[in-house]
XYZ file of N, CA and C in Angstrom:
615
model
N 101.952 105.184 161.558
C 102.255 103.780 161.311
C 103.036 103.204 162.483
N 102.495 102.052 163.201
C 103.331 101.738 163.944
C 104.895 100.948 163.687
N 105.756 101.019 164.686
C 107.650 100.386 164.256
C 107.611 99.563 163.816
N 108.214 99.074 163.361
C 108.365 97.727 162.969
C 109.462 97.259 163.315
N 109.969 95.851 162.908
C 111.204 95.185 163.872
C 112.608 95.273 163.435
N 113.418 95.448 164.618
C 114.639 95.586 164.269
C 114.911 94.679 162.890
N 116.120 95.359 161.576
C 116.806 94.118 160.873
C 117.404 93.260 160.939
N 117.113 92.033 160.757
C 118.134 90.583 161.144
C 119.400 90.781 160.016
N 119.418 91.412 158.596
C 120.019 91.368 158.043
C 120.498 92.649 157.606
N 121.443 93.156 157.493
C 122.386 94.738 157.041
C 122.381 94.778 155.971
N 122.191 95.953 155.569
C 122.383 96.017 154.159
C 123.397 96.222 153.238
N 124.287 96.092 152.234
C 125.456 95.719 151.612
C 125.775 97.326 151.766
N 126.949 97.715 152.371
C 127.283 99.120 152.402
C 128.928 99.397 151.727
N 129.308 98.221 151.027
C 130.464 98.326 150.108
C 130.099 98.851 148.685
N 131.541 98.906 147.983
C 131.517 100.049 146.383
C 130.933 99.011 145.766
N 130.198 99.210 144.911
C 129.838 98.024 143.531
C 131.209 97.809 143.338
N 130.512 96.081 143.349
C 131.579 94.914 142.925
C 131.052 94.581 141.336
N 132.415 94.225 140.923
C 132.672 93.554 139.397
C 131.208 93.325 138.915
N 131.110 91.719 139.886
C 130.008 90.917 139.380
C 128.215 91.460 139.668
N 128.097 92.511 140.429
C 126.966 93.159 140.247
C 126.818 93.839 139.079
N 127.969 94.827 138.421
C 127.425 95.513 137.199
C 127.428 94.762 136.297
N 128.434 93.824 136.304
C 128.112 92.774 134.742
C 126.831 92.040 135.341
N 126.209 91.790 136.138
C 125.036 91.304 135.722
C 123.681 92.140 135.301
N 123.879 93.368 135.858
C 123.178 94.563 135.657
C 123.253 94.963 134.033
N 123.969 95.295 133.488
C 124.502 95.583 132.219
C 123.890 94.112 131.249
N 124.472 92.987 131.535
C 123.852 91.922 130.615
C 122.525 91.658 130.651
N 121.746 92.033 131.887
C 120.453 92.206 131.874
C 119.444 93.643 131.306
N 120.438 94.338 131.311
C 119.938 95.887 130.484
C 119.271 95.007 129.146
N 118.139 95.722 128.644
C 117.795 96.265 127.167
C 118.723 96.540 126.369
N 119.459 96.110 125.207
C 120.426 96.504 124.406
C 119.583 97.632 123.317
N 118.714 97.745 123.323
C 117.387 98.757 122.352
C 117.143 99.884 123.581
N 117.765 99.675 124.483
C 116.747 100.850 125.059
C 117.909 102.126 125.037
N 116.992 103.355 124.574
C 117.362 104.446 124.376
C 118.388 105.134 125.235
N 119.586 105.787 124.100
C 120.564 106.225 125.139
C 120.340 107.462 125.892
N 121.189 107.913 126.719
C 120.813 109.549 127.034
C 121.238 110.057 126.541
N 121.574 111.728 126.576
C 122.847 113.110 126.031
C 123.707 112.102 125.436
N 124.188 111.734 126.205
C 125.429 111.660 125.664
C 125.828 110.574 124.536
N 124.499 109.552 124.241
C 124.513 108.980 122.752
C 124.996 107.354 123.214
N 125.771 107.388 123.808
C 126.377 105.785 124.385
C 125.136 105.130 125.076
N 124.783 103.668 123.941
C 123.882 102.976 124.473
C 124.178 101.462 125.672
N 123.633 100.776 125.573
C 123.821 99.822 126.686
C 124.880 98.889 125.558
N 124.654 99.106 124.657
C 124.904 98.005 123.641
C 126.976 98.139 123.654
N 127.131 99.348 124.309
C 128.550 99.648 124.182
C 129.173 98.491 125.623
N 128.521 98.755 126.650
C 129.153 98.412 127.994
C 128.892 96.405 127.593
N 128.002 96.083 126.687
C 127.677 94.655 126.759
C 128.548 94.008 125.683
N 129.212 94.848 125.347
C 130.069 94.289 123.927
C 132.128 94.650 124.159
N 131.969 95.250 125.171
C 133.538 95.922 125.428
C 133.649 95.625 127.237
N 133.594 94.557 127.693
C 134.441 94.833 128.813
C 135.286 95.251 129.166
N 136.686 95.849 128.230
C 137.478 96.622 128.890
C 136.749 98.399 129.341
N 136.168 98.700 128.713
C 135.226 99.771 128.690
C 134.393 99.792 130.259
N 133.596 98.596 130.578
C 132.670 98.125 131.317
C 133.156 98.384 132.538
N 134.845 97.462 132.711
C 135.233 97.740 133.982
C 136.032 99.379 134.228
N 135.966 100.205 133.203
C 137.005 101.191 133.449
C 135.736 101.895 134.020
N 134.057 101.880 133.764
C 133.243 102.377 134.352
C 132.777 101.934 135.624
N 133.318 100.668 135.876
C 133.118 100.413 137.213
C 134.121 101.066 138.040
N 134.770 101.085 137.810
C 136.379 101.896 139.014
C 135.860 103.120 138.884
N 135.250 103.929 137.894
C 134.545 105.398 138.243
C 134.008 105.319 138.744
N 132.554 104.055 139.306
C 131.391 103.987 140.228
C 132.113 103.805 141.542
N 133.576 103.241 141.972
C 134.056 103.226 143.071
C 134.413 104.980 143.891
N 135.005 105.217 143.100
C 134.960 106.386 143.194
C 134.017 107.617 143.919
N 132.782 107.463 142.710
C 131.987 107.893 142.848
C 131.343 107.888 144.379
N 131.262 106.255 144.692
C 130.629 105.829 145.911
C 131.606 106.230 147.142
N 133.112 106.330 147.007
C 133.435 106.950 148.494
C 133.823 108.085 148.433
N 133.592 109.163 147.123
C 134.030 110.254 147.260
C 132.752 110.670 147.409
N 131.312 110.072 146.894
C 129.988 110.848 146.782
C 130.117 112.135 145.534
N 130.456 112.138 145.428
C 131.054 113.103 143.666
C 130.332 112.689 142.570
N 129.162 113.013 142.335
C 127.864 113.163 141.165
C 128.681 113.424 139.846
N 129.314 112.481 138.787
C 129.808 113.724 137.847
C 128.130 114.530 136.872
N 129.135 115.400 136.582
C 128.449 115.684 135.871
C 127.338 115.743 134.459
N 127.525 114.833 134.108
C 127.252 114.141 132.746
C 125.974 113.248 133.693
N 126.155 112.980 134.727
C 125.101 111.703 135.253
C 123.916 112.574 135.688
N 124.021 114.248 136.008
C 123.151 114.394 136.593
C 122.292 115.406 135.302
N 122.283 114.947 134.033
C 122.441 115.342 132.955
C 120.789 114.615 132.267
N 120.126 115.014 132.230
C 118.570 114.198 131.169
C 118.149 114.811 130.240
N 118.208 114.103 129.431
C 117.154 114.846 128.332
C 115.643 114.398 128.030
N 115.167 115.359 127.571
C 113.683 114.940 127.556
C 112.952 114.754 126.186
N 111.975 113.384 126.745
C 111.288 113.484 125.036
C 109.633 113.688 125.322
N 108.841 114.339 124.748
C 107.604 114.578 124.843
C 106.823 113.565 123.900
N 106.214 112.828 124.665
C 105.568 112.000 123.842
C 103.580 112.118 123.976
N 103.088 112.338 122.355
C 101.661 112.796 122.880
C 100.579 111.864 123.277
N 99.723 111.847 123.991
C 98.691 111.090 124.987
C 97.672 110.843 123.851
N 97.296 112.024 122.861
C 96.103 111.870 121.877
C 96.614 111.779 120.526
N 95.742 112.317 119.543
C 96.239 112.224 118.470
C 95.761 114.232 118.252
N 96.620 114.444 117.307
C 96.796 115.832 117.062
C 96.576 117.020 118.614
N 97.968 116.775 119.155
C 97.963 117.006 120.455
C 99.061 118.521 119.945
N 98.529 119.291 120.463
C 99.239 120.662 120.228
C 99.800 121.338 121.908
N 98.773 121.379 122.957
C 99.197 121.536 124.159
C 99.766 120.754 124.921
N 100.913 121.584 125.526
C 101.809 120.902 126.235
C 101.202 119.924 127.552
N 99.912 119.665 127.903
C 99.509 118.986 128.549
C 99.218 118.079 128.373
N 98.921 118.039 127.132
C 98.384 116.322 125.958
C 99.659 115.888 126.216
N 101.147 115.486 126.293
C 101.865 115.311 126.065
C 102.573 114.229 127.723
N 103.136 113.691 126.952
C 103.528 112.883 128.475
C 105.618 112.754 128.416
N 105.747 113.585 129.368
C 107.156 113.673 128.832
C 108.049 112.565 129.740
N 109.433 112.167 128.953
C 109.842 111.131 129.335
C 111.522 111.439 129.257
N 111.792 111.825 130.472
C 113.276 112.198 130.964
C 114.351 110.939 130.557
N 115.581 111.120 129.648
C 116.640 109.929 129.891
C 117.977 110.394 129.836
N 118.156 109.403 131.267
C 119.393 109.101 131.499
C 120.192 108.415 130.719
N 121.421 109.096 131.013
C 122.759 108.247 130.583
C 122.591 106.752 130.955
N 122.966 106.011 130.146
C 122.883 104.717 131.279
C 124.612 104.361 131.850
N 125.458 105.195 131.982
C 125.902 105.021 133.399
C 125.143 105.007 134.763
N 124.519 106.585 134.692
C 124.323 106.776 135.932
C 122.945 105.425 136.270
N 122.247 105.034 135.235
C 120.960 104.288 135.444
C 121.868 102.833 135.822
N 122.959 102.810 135.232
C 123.696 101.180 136.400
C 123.967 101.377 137.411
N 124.394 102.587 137.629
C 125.160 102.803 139.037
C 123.928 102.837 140.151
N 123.039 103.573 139.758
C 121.705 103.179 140.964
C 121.131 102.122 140.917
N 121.446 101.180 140.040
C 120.611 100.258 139.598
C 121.640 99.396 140.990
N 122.776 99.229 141.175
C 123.208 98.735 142.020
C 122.432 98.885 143.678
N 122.143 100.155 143.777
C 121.989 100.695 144.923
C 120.491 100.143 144.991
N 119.312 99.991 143.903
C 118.001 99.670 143.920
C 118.286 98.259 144.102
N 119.224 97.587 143.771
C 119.171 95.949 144.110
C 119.243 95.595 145.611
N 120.370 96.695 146.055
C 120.944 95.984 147.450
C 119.487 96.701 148.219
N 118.858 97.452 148.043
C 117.970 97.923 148.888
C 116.898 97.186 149.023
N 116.448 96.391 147.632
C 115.389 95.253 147.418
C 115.845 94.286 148.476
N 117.086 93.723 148.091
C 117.639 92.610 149.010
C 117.712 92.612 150.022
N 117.972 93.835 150.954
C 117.790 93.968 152.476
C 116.077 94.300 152.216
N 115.298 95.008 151.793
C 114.082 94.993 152.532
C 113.668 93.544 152.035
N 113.335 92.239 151.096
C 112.920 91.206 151.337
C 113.983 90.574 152.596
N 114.683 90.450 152.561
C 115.606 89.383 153.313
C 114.915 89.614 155.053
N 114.376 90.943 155.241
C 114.285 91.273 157.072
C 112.763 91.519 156.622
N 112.013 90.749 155.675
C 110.457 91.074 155.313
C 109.948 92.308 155.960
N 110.737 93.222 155.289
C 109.692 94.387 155.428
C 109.049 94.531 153.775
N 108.911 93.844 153.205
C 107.665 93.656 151.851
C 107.088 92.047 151.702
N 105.624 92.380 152.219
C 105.008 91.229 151.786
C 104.775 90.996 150.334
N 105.332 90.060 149.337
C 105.042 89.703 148.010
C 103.465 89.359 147.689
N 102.913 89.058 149.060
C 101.895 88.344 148.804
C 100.636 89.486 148.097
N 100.937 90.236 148.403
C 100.106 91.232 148.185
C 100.023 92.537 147.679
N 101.689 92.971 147.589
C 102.172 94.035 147.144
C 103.490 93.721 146.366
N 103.563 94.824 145.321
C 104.853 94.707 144.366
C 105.456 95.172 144.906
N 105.478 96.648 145.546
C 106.563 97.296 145.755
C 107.815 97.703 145.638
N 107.755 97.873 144.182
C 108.535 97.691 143.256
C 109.752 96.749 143.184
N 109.304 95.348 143.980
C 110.235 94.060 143.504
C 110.270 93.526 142.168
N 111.103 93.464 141.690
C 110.938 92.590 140.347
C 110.756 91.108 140.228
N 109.855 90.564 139.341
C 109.413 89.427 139.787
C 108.166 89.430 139.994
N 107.728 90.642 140.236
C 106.612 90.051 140.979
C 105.273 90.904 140.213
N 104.135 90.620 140.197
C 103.273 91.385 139.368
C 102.860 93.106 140.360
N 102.117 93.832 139.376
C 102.082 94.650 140.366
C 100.685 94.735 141.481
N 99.441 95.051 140.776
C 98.441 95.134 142.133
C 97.604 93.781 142.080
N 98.455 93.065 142.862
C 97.867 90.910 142.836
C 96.503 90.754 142.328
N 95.724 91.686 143.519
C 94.253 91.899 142.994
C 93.634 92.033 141.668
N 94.356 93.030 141.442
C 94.054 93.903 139.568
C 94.024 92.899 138.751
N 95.423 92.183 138.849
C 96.033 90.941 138.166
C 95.344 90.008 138.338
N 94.522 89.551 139.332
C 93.614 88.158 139.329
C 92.545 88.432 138.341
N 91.770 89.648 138.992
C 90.705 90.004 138.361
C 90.165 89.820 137.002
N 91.931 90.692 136.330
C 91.766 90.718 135.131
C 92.163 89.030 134.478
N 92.727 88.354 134.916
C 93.357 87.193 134.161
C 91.832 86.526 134.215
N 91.066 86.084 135.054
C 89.943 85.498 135.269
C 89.087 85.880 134.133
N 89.033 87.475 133.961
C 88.207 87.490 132.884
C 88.343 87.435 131.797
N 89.706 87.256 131.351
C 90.311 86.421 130.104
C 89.791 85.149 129.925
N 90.094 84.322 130.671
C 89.819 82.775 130.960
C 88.324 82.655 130.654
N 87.389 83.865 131.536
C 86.253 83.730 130.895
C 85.631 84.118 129.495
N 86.163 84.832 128.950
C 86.000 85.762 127.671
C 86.328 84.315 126.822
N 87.300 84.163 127.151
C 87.910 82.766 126.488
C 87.009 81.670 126.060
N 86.657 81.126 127.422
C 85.690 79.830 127.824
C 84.067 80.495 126.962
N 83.576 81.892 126.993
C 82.416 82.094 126.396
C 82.414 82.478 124.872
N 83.552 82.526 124.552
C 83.571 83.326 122.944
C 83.528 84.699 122.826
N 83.604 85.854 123.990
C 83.453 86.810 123.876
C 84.522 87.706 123.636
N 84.347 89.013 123.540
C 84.942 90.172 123.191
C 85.718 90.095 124.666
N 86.693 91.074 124.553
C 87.223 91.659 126.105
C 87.507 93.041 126.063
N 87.164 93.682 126.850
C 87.392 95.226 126.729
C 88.004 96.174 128.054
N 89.417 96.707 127.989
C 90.089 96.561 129.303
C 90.390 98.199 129.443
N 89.649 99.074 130.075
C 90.458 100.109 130.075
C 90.716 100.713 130.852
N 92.227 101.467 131.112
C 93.480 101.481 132.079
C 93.449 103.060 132.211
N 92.811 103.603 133.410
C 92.903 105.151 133.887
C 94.294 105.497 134.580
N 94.527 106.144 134.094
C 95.870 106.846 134.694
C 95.361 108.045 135.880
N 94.878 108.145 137.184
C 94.512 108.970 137.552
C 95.454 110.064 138.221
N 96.616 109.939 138.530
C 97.402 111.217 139.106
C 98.823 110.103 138.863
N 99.730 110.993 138.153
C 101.564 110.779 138.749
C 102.143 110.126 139.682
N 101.693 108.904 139.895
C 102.055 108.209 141.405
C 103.581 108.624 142.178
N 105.020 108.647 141.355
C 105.437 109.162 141.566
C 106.122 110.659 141.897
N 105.082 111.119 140.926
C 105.397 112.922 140.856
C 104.981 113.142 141.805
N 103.610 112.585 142.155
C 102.820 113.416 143.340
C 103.091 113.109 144.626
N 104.062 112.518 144.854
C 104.632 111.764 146.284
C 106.098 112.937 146.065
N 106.318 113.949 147.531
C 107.287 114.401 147.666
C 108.348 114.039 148.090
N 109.662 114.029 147.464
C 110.181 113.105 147.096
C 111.211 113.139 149.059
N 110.932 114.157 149.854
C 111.627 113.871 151.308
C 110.817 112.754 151.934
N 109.743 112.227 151.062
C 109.600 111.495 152.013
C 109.939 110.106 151.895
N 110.717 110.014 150.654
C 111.663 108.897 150.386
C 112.897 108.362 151.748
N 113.085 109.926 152.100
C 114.020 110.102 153.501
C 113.105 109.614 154.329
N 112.290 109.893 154.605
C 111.420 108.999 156.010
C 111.331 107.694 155.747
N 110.736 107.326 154.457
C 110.970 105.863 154.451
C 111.841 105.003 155.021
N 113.414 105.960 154.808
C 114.207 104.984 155.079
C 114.266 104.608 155.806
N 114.215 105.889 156.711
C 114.425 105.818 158.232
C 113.470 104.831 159.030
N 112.122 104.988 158.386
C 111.609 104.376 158.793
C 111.799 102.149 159.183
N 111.991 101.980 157.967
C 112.488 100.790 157.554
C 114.224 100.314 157.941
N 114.849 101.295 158.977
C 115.872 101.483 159.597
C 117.162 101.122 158.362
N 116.851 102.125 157.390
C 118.242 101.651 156.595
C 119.260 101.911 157.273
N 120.420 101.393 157.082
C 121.563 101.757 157.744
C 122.064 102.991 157.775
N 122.383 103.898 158.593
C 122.486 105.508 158.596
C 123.796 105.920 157.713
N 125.040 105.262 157.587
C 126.040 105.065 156.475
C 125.393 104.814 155.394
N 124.481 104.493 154.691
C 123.469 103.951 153.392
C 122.946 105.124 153.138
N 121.979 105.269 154.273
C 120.968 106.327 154.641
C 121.719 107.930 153.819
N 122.825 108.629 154.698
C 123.180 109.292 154.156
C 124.215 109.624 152.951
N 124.264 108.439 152.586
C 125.141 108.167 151.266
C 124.066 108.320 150.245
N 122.896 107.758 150.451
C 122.149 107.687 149.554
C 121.453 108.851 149.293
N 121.137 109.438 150.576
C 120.781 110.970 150.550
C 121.420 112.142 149.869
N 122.785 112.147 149.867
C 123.965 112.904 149.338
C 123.728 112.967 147.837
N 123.612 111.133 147.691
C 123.958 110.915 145.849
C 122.743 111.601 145.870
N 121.051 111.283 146.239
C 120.039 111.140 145.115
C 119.525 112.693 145.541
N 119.972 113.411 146.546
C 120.060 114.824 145.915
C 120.792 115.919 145.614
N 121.776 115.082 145.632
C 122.777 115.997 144.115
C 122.390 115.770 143.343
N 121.889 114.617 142.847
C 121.107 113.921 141.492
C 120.232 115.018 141.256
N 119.081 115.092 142.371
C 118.098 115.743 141.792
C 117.709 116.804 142.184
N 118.546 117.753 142.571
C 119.062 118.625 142.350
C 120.343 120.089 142.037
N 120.238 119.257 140.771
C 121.741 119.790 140.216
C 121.047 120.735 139.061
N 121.585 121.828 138.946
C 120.493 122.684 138.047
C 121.889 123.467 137.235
């Protein structure tokens, strides 16, 4: 792939501030499932004194680089693909986090969105790349809306079906998340901060 251009804009390399996790947190799912440890979102959106005593741990966290332990912690639920699914392959399993640790990166996935739109290294026009906001394969998405509109306009049936062909993320090794960065010149203070956290994260055994 050829370089691409220096960044006009740096990327935020301070501790999560106040007003990032309360907006993170009020935008959480209050239904969505807790991890191990049972504490749902519904606790941090209802107790700010609680909220901020977990933010001064994420400070922490961020200049000591110190994973606790509880964050690097998932449990898993197996959920089945068919109906009367007995092998463990029918099954589609679904790892969860605490949602501490899912705010605390959730910080780190914002500021990273925000520096790669801000120095356009992601065209919207054409790719999601995992921006929010935005649909995911533009194409897929035209295609299919059109033939709504037409199904619509003729009286017909619509019949849509969605192949899952390989783990998009499983099957992508995950060092080469590290090249990315580099590639896209994250800041080398970012770079290896982020490297530190997300593999202690993922691999803590």
């Amino acid at each position: 792939m050829p370089p691409i251009h220096s960044p006009e804009h740096q990327m935020d390399i301070s501790p999560p501030r106040w007003s990032e996790v309360k907006i993170i947190v009020q935008r959480a799912r209050a239904a969505s499932s807790p991890g191990p440890n049972g504490v749902p979102y519904r606790v941090y959106k209802n107790t700010p004194d609680v909220l901020c005593f977990l933010w001064r741990l994420m400070k922490v966290v961020w200049q000591k680089q110190a994973i606790p332990t509880a964050w690097r912690t998932a449990g898993s639920i197996l959920i089945p693909k068919e109906k009367d699914s007995v092998e463990i392959s029918q099954f589609r399993q679904i790892s969860l986090l605490n949602v501490e640790v899912k705010i605390f990166f959730s910080v780190v996935a914002r500021r990273l969105t925000a520096y790669l739109e801000k120095n356009h290294f992601i065209d919207n026009m054409v790719q999601k790349a995992g921006s929010p906001g935005f649909s995911g394969c533009l194409e897929h998405v035209n295609m299919i809306w059109n033939q709504i509109q037409t199904a619509k306009k003729d009286g017909r049936d619509l019949h849509v079906v969605f192949l899952e062909l390989a783990n998009a993320f499983g099957s992508v090794p995950h060092n080469f998340l590290w090249t990315a960065f580099h590639y896209f010149s994250v800041p080398e203070v970012i770079n290896h901060r982020l490297l530190n956290l997300i593999f202690k994260t993922y691999n803590y055994a």
